[in-house]
Amino acid sequence: MLLLCLAAAAGCDETPKSDDGDPLGGADGAAPDAAPEADAAPDPDQGAGGMGGAGGMGGAGGMGGAGGMGGAGGMGGMGGAGGQPGPSCGGDAPDARVDQVEVRMETVTIGRDGRSEEQTLELPEDAVSVTMIVLGSEEYLYVVSQFVGPDGRVFTSERPPGVTLTQIDQFITPFPGPFRSPNRSVTAATGVAGYLAPNTPSVELIPGDWTWQLQSMSERGQPGSGEVDVVIEIKRAPAPPLRGSLDLHFHFTGAHGWTAATAAGDADFQAAVGRMCEFYGAIGIGLGAFTYDDVDPEFATVDSIQGANNELHRIYASSRYDTGVSLFFVERIQGPFAGAAIGGIAGGTPGPTLLPETVRSGVVVATELDTDPRAIGHIMAHESGHFLGLFHTREITGHTDPIADTPDNAQDNLMYPTVTQGDAHLTEGQGFVLHRSPAVVTTEVER
C-alpha cells in the first residue's frame, strides 16, 4: 500500500515501509503548511516566477471567455493532440457547456500587521461557486482568512464561531482559524494560495455582497506585507451542476517509458487513465479533451521541491494550458529528508485553476513507487482531486474533511491518504465539490 499524504497541509514526509515491505510515499503536497515537515520546509519559494507571468494572467479575462473551454468537449472522451481518443467514462458527449466562468482581477494591499483591509465581492444570482487565487511574493505564505456572506453567514474566519482552536490546530497549519472554518481555507506554499467556496455541501453560497480578507506571514511566523494580485473565478450556471467534463493535459518526462508519441497507444497508460475515468465518471464527470506533450527529461527525477527555482516549480511552470488539469509523469519525487520519496504532489487545494505557467499549475505523479497502472491511476485521480478542491478524508492528526458523507477511516475512499489497486470511490458530497471547480465544465444542470 502506497501512502500518498500524511497531513492536510503536509509537505513531504519520509518514506517508511509498510508491514508488507512496500514503500510508503510521502505527503502529496496538497497543502504543505500543515505538518511539522512542512514547517521545516514548506515549499518556501512558491515562486513569484510564475506569478511574474501575472501579466498574462491579467489577460485572464480571456479565461472568462471560458466558453471556448467548453470545447472540453466529448464527455465520451474524444480529444487530445492529434485528435487521439480518450477512454470513455460512460457518459454521453455533451452538445455544449451550460456554465460560464467570469474572471475578475484585484490588487490588494496587505498591511504591516499581515492582514488586508476587508474587501467586497458581489456575487450574482446564478453563482454556483467562487474561486480565489492569491499571487504574491515568494517570501510569504497567504490565505483567504475571511469570507462572510451578505446575511452574516461565516464561511471562513480567523475565529470561526463555535470552534475552540487547539495546539494541534496550530501544529497542522499557521492559519488554524481558516483551516477549522466551515469552508476550509489553507495555503499551498509561499507565494500562492487557492480558495474554493463552497468546498462542502454543508454551506450555501447566496447572491449579494460578500466580504473577504487576506492574511500573510513569513515562514518564521512574522507578518507579511505588500501588494498581491487576486484572480477571482466565479462559476455561473442556471442551476446546480449535475454532469461535467474535465480536460486532462499529459506531460511526459520519459518515466515508465511513456512519451507524447507513445502514450495514447500504451496499454499501461490507458489503463491508468481508465482507472481515473472510473472514479470521476461515477460522480458524473467525464474526461474531455486530452493533450500529450513531452517535457525536459531532466525532470524524470524531481530532486528538489524547496528553495528558489526548484525543479518542482519549474515543471509546474511549464504547463501552458488554461483548462482542466495538467498532469506531469516522473519516475520519482525526492522528499526533503534522506530516503524520503513522494507518491504525488498537487499544486494546492485547490490549485491555481485555469492559470497556466505558475509554479503550482498542475499535479506531479511518481510512477516508480508502485508501477501498477491501477495504482498510478489512483494517484492521478487523488492528486487531481486535491487540485480541484478536495481534502483528505482524514489526516494523521485526526482532522477530518468538512464533507459530512465521507467516513473518517474508509480506506476505500479516493481521498483517503493511501493508494490502493482495489476498489475505491468518491462520495456524493465530494462530487458536489468537484462540480464546483471552474476547471470542470458543466454540461448538464439539475432540473
Short mmCIF file of C-alpha atoms in Angstrom, two decimals:
data_model
loop_
_atom_site.label_atom_id
_atom_site.label_comp_id
_atom_site.label_asym_id
_atom_site.label_seq_id
_atom_site.Cartn_x
_atom_site.Cartn_y
_atom_site.Cartn_z
CA MET A 1 0.00 0.00 0.00
CA LEU A 2 1.42 3.37 -1.04
CA LEU A 3 0.87 6.22 1.38
CA LEU A 4 0.20 9.39 -0.56
CA CYS A 5 -0.22 12.01 2.08
CA LEU A 6 0.02 12.44 5.80
CA ALA A 7 -1.49 15.77 6.67
CA ALA A 8 -3.92 18.32 5.35
CA ALA A 9 -1.18 20.71 4.58
CA ALA A 10 1.65 18.29 4.58
CA GLY A 11 4.82 19.00 2.74
CA CYS A 12 6.85 15.89 2.11
CA ASP A 13 7.24 13.06 4.56
CA GLU A 14 9.78 10.31 4.77
CA THR A 15 9.03 7.04 3.06
CA PRO A 16 8.84 4.29 5.66
CA LYS A 17 7.97 0.70 4.85
CA SER A 18 4.60 -0.86 5.42
CA ASP A 19 4.19 -4.21 7.13
CA ASP A 20 4.35 -5.92 3.77
CA GLY A 21 7.56 -4.12 2.86
CA ASP A 22 6.07 -1.88 0.20
CA PRO A 23 7.40 1.67 0.11
CA LEU A 24 5.15 4.27 1.62
CA GLY A 25 5.14 7.52 -0.25
CA GLY A 26 5.26 10.88 1.43
CA ALA A 27 2.72 13.59 1.58
CA ASP A 28 1.30 14.66 -1.69
CA GLY A 29 1.78 18.33 -1.06
CA ALA A 30 -1.90 19.12 -1.28
CA ALA A 31 -1.47 21.92 1.19
CA PRO A 32 2.03 21.92 2.58
CA ASP A 33 1.53 24.20 5.53
CA ALA A 34 0.27 21.56 7.91
CA ALA A 35 2.82 19.06 9.02
CA PRO A 36 5.99 19.60 11.04
CA GLU A 37 7.96 18.63 7.98
CA ALA A 38 6.26 21.45 6.18
CA ASP A 39 7.08 23.88 8.93
CA ALA A 40 10.70 22.95 8.48
CA ALA A 41 10.48 23.22 4.71
CA PRO A 42 7.06 24.29 3.46
CA ASP A 43 7.95 24.91 -0.16
CA PRO A 44 9.41 28.26 0.86
CA ASP A 45 9.63 29.69 -2.57
CA GLN A 46 6.22 29.38 -4.07
CA GLY A 47 7.88 31.18 -6.76
CA ALA A 48 6.81 34.52 -7.88
CA GLY A 49 8.38 33.40 -11.13
CA GLY A 50 5.16 32.00 -12.46
CA MET A 51 3.35 34.84 -10.82
CA GLY A 52 5.51 37.24 -12.67
CA GLY A 53 3.66 36.00 -15.66
CA ALA A 54 0.74 37.66 -13.95
CA GLY A 55 0.65 39.99 -16.86
CA GLY A 56 -0.57 37.08 -18.87
CA MET A 57 -2.95 36.23 -16.11
CA GLY A 58 -4.14 39.76 -16.19
CA GLY A 59 -5.30 38.75 -19.58
CA ALA A 60 -7.22 36.25 -17.56
CA GLY A 61 -10.27 37.96 -18.87
CA GLY A 62 -9.67 35.64 -21.75
CA MET A 63 -10.25 32.80 -19.37
CA GLY A 64 -13.56 34.34 -18.58
CA GLY A 65 -14.33 33.72 -22.17
CA ALA A 66 -14.30 30.22 -20.93
CA GLY A 67 -16.99 29.46 -23.41
CA GLY A 68 -14.15 28.35 -25.58
CA MET A 69 -13.11 25.99 -22.85
CA GLY A 70 -16.38 24.29 -23.36
CA GLY A 71 -14.53 22.69 -26.16
CA ALA A 72 -13.58 20.35 -23.38
CA GLY A 73 -15.95 18.56 -25.50
CA GLY A 74 -16.83 14.99 -25.56
CA MET A 75 -17.54 13.57 -22.20
CA GLY A 76 -17.18 10.36 -24.09
CA GLY A 77 -13.54 11.28 -24.15
CA MET A 78 -12.60 12.41 -27.65
CA GLY A 79 -9.89 14.96 -27.72
CA GLY A 80 -6.21 15.46 -27.27
CA ALA A 81 -3.31 16.18 -29.50
CA GLY A 82 -3.83 14.90 -32.98
CA GLY A 83 -7.45 14.08 -32.18
CA GLN A 84 -6.46 10.95 -30.29
CA PRO A 85 -9.37 9.46 -28.39
CA GLY A 86 -9.52 9.22 -24.65
CA PRO A 87 -11.26 6.36 -22.88
CA SER A 88 -15.00 6.61 -22.37
CA CYS A 89 -16.30 7.29 -18.88
CA GLY A 90 -19.73 6.03 -19.77
CA GLY A 91 -21.28 9.46 -20.35
CA ASP A 92 -22.79 10.89 -23.49
CA ALA A 93 -20.80 13.51 -25.30
CA PRO A 94 -22.32 16.89 -24.40
CA ASP A 95 -23.51 19.25 -27.07
CA ALA A 96 -22.19 22.33 -25.25
CA ARG A 97 -21.27 23.70 -21.88
CA VAL A 98 -24.07 25.29 -19.88
CA ASP A 99 -21.92 27.27 -17.44
CA GLN A 100 -19.53 30.17 -17.76
CA VAL A 101 -16.57 31.34 -15.70
CA GLU A 102 -16.44 35.05 -15.01
CA VAL A 103 -12.92 36.19 -14.15
CA ARG A 104 -12.07 39.32 -12.19
CA MET A 105 -8.68 40.69 -11.17
CA GLU A 106 -8.00 42.58 -7.96
CA THR A 107 -4.86 44.11 -6.49
CA VAL A 108 -4.91 44.03 -2.70
CA THR A 109 -2.53 45.60 -0.19
CA ILE A 110 -1.59 43.63 2.91
CA GLY A 111 -0.61 45.85 5.83
CA ARG A 112 2.23 45.54 8.31
CA ASP A 113 0.01 43.51 10.63
CA GLY A 114 -0.16 40.78 7.97
CA ARG A 115 -3.80 41.47 7.07
CA SER A 116 -5.53 43.22 4.22
CA GLU A 117 -8.46 45.54 4.63
CA GLU A 118 -11.85 43.91 4.19
CA GLN A 119 -12.73 43.60 0.52
CA THR A 120 -16.18 43.27 -1.06
CA LEU A 121 -17.22 40.79 -3.73
CA GLU A 122 -20.66 40.94 -5.31
CA LEU A 123 -21.91 37.53 -6.35
CA PRO A 124 -24.65 37.27 -9.00
CA GLU A 125 -27.84 35.24 -8.65
CA ASP A 126 -26.50 32.39 -10.77
CA ALA A 127 -23.15 31.97 -8.98
CA VAL A 128 -22.58 28.33 -8.04
CA SER A 129 -19.03 28.80 -6.76
CA VAL A 130 -16.21 31.30 -6.38
CA THR A 131 -12.50 30.53 -6.55
CA MET A 132 -9.83 32.97 -5.37
CA ILE A 133 -6.19 32.57 -6.31
CA VAL A 134 -3.72 34.79 -4.48
CA LEU A 135 -0.44 35.55 -6.26
CA GLY A 136 2.18 37.32 -4.18
CA SER A 137 5.78 37.31 -3.03
CA GLU A 138 7.85 34.15 -2.65
CA GLU A 139 8.76 35.40 0.82
CA TYR A 140 5.31 34.88 2.29
CA LEU A 141 2.51 32.42 2.89
CA TYR A 142 -1.01 33.65 2.06
CA VAL A 143 -4.50 32.54 2.96
CA VAL A 144 -8.06 33.74 2.44
CA SER A 145 -8.76 34.29 6.13
CA GLN A 146 -12.30 35.67 5.93
CA PHE A 147 -15.29 35.05 3.68
CA VAL A 148 -18.62 36.22 5.09
CA GLY A 149 -21.98 36.43 3.35
CA PRO A 150 -24.35 39.38 2.97
CA ASP A 151 -26.53 37.95 5.76
CA GLY A 152 -23.57 37.44 8.10
CA ARG A 153 -23.11 33.71 7.45
CA VAL A 154 -19.50 32.76 8.09
CA PHE A 155 -17.79 30.56 5.57
CA THR A 156 -14.24 31.30 6.73
CA SER A 157 -12.82 33.28 9.64
CA GLU A 158 -9.71 33.63 11.79
CA ARG A 159 -12.07 32.94 14.70
CA PRO A 160 -14.78 30.63 13.40
CA PRO A 161 -17.93 30.66 15.57
CA GLY A 162 -18.27 27.74 17.97
CA VAL A 163 -14.72 26.50 17.38
CA THR A 164 -12.07 26.33 20.09
CA LEU A 165 -8.67 26.30 18.46
CA THR A 166 -6.16 23.87 19.93
CA GLN A 167 -2.41 23.31 19.87
CA ILE A 168 -2.87 20.52 17.37
CA ASP A 169 -4.63 23.01 15.06
CA GLN A 170 -1.62 25.29 15.28
CA PHE A 171 0.61 22.30 14.64
CA ILE A 172 -1.12 21.45 11.38
CA THR A 173 -1.22 24.96 9.90
CA PRO A 174 0.00 28.51 10.60
CA PHE A 175 -3.58 29.67 9.89
CA PRO A 176 -5.67 27.47 12.24
CA GLY A 177 -8.87 29.56 12.18
CA PRO A 178 -9.37 29.40 8.41
CA PHE A 179 -8.47 25.70 8.48
CA ARG A 180 -11.14 24.94 11.10
CA SER A 181 -13.78 27.13 9.46
CA PRO A 182 -17.00 25.72 7.93
CA ASN A 183 -15.49 26.34 4.48
CA ARG A 184 -11.86 25.29 4.96
CA SER A 185 -9.07 27.55 3.76
CA VAL A 186 -5.38 26.58 3.60
CA THR A 187 -2.25 27.75 1.86
CA ALA A 188 -0.39 25.55 -0.60
CA ALA A 189 3.05 27.14 -0.33
CA THR A 190 4.74 30.50 -0.25
CA GLY A 191 3.73 32.92 -2.97
CA VAL A 192 0.38 31.43 -3.94
CA ALA A 193 -2.86 30.36 -2.27
CA GLY A 194 -6.16 28.98 -3.53
CA TYR A 195 -9.66 29.08 -2.07
CA LEU A 196 -12.87 27.43 -3.31
CA ALA A 197 -16.30 28.26 -1.93
CA PRO A 198 -18.27 26.16 -1.35
CA ASN A 199 -15.93 23.24 -0.71
CA THR A 200 -18.56 21.33 1.25
CA PRO A 201 -22.32 20.82 0.73
CA SER A 202 -22.92 22.00 4.30
CA VAL A 203 -22.57 25.68 3.37
CA GLU A 204 -24.68 27.59 0.85
CA LEU A 205 -23.47 30.33 -1.45
CA ILE A 206 -26.02 33.13 -1.86
CA PRO A 207 -26.07 36.23 -4.08
CA GLY A 208 -25.11 39.64 -2.75
CA ASP A 209 -22.10 41.40 -1.29
CA TRP A 210 -19.63 39.12 0.45
CA THR A 211 -16.71 40.42 2.48
CA TRP A 212 -13.30 38.79 2.31
CA GLN A 213 -9.85 39.35 3.72
CA LEU A 214 -6.35 38.00 3.26
CA GLN A 215 -3.72 37.12 5.82
CA SER A 216 0.00 36.67 5.25
CA MET A 217 3.10 35.66 7.19
CA SER A 218 6.68 34.64 6.61
CA GLU A 219 7.90 31.12 7.20
CA ARG A 220 9.27 32.34 10.53
CA GLY A 221 5.84 33.49 11.64
CA GLN A 222 6.34 37.21 11.08
CA PRO A 223 3.52 39.21 9.41
CA GLY A 224 3.82 39.54 5.65
CA SER A 225 3.01 42.74 3.80
CA GLY A 226 2.85 44.26 0.33
CA GLU A 227 0.66 44.09 -2.76
CA VAL A 228 -0.73 40.86 -4.18
CA ASP A 229 -2.82 40.02 -7.21
CA VAL A 230 -6.03 38.09 -6.66
CA VAL A 231 -7.67 36.23 -9.53
CA ILE A 232 -11.37 35.65 -8.80
CA GLU A 233 -13.16 32.98 -10.85
CA ILE A 234 -16.94 32.96 -10.47
CA LYS A 235 -18.60 29.86 -11.87
CA ARG A 236 -22.10 30.67 -13.09
CA ALA A 237 -24.83 28.27 -14.17
CA PRO A 238 -28.64 28.36 -14.40
CA ALA A 239 -28.96 25.59 -11.76
CA PRO A 240 -26.70 23.37 -9.65
CA PRO A 241 -24.27 21.31 -11.78
CA LEU A 242 -25.19 17.69 -12.44
CA ARG A 243 -22.75 16.47 -15.10
CA GLY A 244 -19.48 17.83 -16.36
CA SER A 245 -16.31 17.33 -18.34
CA LEU A 246 -12.66 17.68 -17.34
CA ASP A 247 -9.78 18.21 -19.77
CA LEU A 248 -6.52 16.42 -18.99
CA HIS A 249 -3.13 17.58 -20.22
CA PHE A 250 -0.49 14.85 -20.03
CA HIS A 251 3.18 15.80 -19.77
CA PHE A 252 5.89 13.14 -20.13
CA THR A 253 9.50 13.02 -18.98
CA GLY A 254 10.08 9.52 -20.36
CA ALA A 255 9.21 7.97 -16.99
CA HIS A 256 7.65 4.50 -17.22
CA GLY A 257 8.62 4.52 -20.91
CA TRP A 258 5.78 6.92 -21.71
CA THR A 259 6.16 9.74 -24.24
CA ALA A 260 3.77 12.03 -26.06
CA ALA A 261 4.16 9.87 -29.16
CA THR A 262 3.54 6.51 -27.47
CA ALA A 263 1.22 7.10 -24.50
CA ALA A 264 -2.06 7.10 -26.42
CA GLY A 265 -1.32 3.57 -27.63
CA ASP A 266 0.31 2.26 -24.47
CA ALA A 267 -1.82 -0.31 -22.65
CA ASP A 268 -0.47 0.59 -19.19
CA PHE A 269 -1.05 4.30 -19.71
CA GLN A 270 -4.56 3.76 -20.99
CA ALA A 271 -5.26 1.50 -18.01
CA ALA A 272 -4.09 4.28 -15.65
CA VAL A 273 -6.29 6.85 -17.39
CA GLY A 274 -9.16 4.38 -17.40
CA ARG A 275 -8.78 3.98 -13.65
CA MET A 276 -9.13 7.75 -13.22
CA CYS A 277 -12.11 7.61 -15.56
CA GLU A 278 -13.83 5.16 -13.22
CA PHE A 279 -13.58 7.49 -10.23
CA TYR A 280 -14.77 10.63 -11.98
CA GLY A 281 -17.31 9.03 -14.27
CA ALA A 282 -19.13 7.62 -11.23
CA ILE A 283 -19.88 11.14 -10.00
CA GLY A 284 -20.91 12.50 -13.38
CA ILE A 285 -17.61 13.94 -14.59
CA GLY A 286 -16.34 12.60 -17.90
CA LEU A 287 -12.90 13.16 -19.30
CA GLY A 288 -12.90 15.70 -22.08
CA ALA A 289 -10.04 16.81 -24.34
CA PHE A 290 -6.65 15.14 -23.96
CA THR A 291 -3.31 16.67 -24.93
CA TYR A 292 0.07 14.92 -24.97
CA ASP A 293 3.34 16.80 -24.51
CA ASP A 294 6.93 15.92 -23.74
CA VAL A 295 8.86 17.96 -21.17
CA ASP A 296 12.56 18.04 -20.39
CA PRO A 297 13.80 14.56 -19.38
CA GLU A 298 15.82 16.23 -16.61
CA PHE A 299 12.55 16.29 -14.65
CA ALA A 300 12.22 12.49 -14.69
CA THR A 301 13.57 12.60 -11.14
CA VAL A 302 12.42 15.63 -9.17
CA ASP A 303 15.29 16.12 -6.75
CA SER A 304 14.28 19.49 -5.30
CA ILE A 305 10.90 20.66 -4.06
CA GLN A 306 12.20 23.52 -1.93
CA GLY A 307 14.21 26.65 -2.46
CA ALA A 308 14.24 29.19 -5.21
CA ASN A 309 13.71 27.89 -8.73
CA ASN A 310 13.35 24.29 -7.56
CA GLU A 311 12.59 21.52 -10.03
CA LEU A 312 9.02 21.04 -8.83
CA HIS A 313 8.17 24.65 -9.50
CA ARG A 314 9.90 24.64 -12.86
CA ILE A 315 7.99 21.59 -14.02
CA TYR A 316 4.67 23.13 -12.92
CA ALA A 317 5.50 26.37 -14.70
CA SER A 318 5.93 24.51 -18.00
CA SER A 319 2.15 23.99 -18.24
CA ARG A 320 0.66 26.24 -20.90
CA TYR A 321 -2.95 25.09 -20.62
CA ASP A 322 -5.79 27.18 -19.19
CA THR A 323 -8.33 24.34 -18.98
CA GLY A 324 -8.63 21.20 -16.90
CA VAL A 325 -5.68 19.71 -15.04
CA SER A 326 -2.07 19.32 -16.17
CA LEU A 327 -0.50 16.02 -15.04
CA PHE A 328 3.26 15.52 -15.09
CA PHE A 329 4.61 11.96 -15.02
CA VAL A 330 8.00 11.49 -13.39
CA GLU A 331 9.89 8.49 -12.08
CA ARG A 332 10.45 9.75 -8.58
CA ILE A 333 9.91 12.79 -6.36
CA GLN A 334 12.62 13.12 -3.75
CA GLY A 335 11.42 14.34 -0.36
CA PRO A 336 13.24 16.82 1.85
CA PHE A 337 14.87 14.14 4.00
CA ALA A 338 17.31 11.35 3.23
CA GLY A 339 15.46 8.32 1.95
CA ALA A 340 12.20 10.20 1.55
CA ALA A 341 10.12 9.71 -1.58
CA ILE A 342 6.70 11.00 -2.56
CA GLY A 343 3.86 9.39 -4.49
CA GLY A 344 2.42 12.60 -5.90
CA ILE A 345 2.11 16.34 -5.31
CA ALA A 346 -0.78 18.64 -6.18
CA GLY A 347 -0.34 22.35 -6.78
CA GLY A 348 -2.77 23.20 -3.98
CA THR A 349 -6.19 22.53 -2.50
CA PRO A 350 -7.38 23.97 -4.74
CA GLY A 351 -4.56 24.68 -7.15
CA PRO A 352 -4.45 27.72 -9.44
CA THR A 353 -7.24 26.53 -11.74
CA LEU A 354 -7.31 27.96 -15.27
CA LEU A 355 -3.93 29.66 -14.73
CA PRO A 356 -1.05 28.29 -16.83
CA GLU A 357 2.65 28.91 -16.23
CA THR A 358 2.51 29.45 -12.48
CA VAL A 359 4.75 27.48 -10.16
CA ARG A 360 1.75 25.42 -8.96
CA SER A 361 -0.05 24.84 -12.29
CA GLY A 362 -0.74 21.13 -12.12
CA VAL A 363 -0.01 17.86 -10.33
CA VAL A 364 3.05 15.62 -10.41
CA VAL A 365 2.69 11.83 -10.37
CA ALA A 366 5.54 9.48 -9.48
CA THR A 367 5.46 6.21 -11.43
CA GLU A 368 8.32 4.32 -9.76
CA LEU A 369 6.99 3.72 -6.21
CA ASP A 370 4.18 1.50 -7.48
CA THR A 371 4.33 0.69 -11.17
CA ASP A 372 0.91 -0.97 -11.37
CA PRO A 373 -1.20 1.17 -13.75
CA ARG A 374 -4.21 0.98 -11.42
CA ALA A 375 -2.11 2.44 -8.61
CA ILE A 376 -0.82 5.18 -10.92
CA GLY A 377 -4.40 5.92 -12.00
CA HIS A 378 -5.40 6.19 -8.35
CA ILE A 379 -2.63 8.74 -7.72
CA MET A 380 -3.67 10.70 -10.83
CA ALA A 381 -7.26 10.89 -9.62
CA HIS A 382 -6.31 11.61 -5.98
CA GLU A 383 -3.93 14.47 -6.81
CA SER A 384 -6.36 15.92 -9.34
CA GLY A 385 -8.98 15.78 -6.60
CA HIS A 386 -6.77 17.98 -4.43
CA PHE A 387 -6.13 20.38 -7.32
CA LEU A 388 -9.89 20.70 -7.85
CA GLY A 389 -10.61 21.34 -4.15
CA LEU A 390 -10.85 18.08 -2.16
CA PHE A 391 -9.04 17.46 1.14
CA HIS A 392 -8.07 14.15 2.67
CA THR A 393 -10.92 12.41 4.39
CA ARG A 394 -8.72 12.07 7.47
CA GLU A 395 -5.32 13.43 8.44
CA ILE A 396 -2.69 11.84 10.64
CA THR A 397 -3.58 14.48 13.24
CA GLY A 398 -7.16 13.21 13.36
CA HIS A 399 -8.62 16.19 11.48
CA THR A 400 -11.32 15.15 9.03
CA ASP A 401 -12.55 16.85 5.90
CA PRO A 402 -15.56 19.22 6.00
CA ILE A 403 -17.78 16.87 3.96
CA ALA A 404 -20.41 15.02 6.01
CA ASP A 405 -20.76 11.87 3.90
CA THR A 406 -17.07 10.89 3.84
CA PRO A 407 -16.39 8.25 6.53
CA ASP A 408 -13.33 9.14 8.60
CA ASN A 409 -11.46 5.88 8.22
CA ALA A 410 -12.81 4.47 4.97
CA GLN A 411 -9.67 3.40 3.16
CA ASP A 412 -11.71 2.74 0.02
CA ASN A 413 -12.32 6.46 -0.46
CA LEU A 414 -10.23 8.05 -3.21
CA MET A 415 -9.18 10.90 -0.90
CA TYR A 416 -8.02 8.71 1.96
CA PRO A 417 -4.24 9.30 2.13
CA THR A 418 -3.23 5.87 0.86
CA VAL A 419 -3.45 4.44 -2.62
CA THR A 420 -4.89 1.08 -3.48
CA GLN A 421 -5.17 -1.03 -6.60
CA GLY A 422 -8.51 -2.27 -5.29
CA ASP A 423 -11.93 -0.69 -5.20
CA ALA A 424 -12.23 2.95 -4.18
CA HIS A 425 -14.79 5.67 -4.77
CA LEU A 426 -15.86 9.27 -4.30
CA THR A 427 -18.98 10.21 -2.34
CA GLU A 428 -21.87 12.38 -3.46
CA GLY A 429 -20.56 15.19 -1.26
CA GLN A 430 -17.14 15.01 -2.85
CA GLY A 431 -18.79 15.09 -6.26
CA PHE A 432 -20.60 18.25 -5.18
CA VAL A 433 -17.23 19.91 -4.56
CA LEU A 434 -15.59 18.73 -7.77
CA HIS A 435 -18.51 20.03 -9.84
CA ARG A 436 -17.95 23.49 -8.29
CA SER A 437 -14.40 23.73 -9.62
CA PRO A 438 -14.06 26.16 -12.53
CA ALA A 439 -11.84 23.55 -14.21
CA VAL A 440 -14.83 21.20 -14.55
CA VAL A 441 -17.00 22.29 -17.45
CA THR A 442 -20.69 21.91 -16.57
CA THR A 443 -22.58 20.12 -19.33
CA GLU A 444 -25.88 19.45 -17.56
CA VAL A 445 -27.60 21.01 -14.56
CA GLU A 446 -30.27 19.81 -12.15
CA ARG A 447 -33.84 20.25 -13.33
#
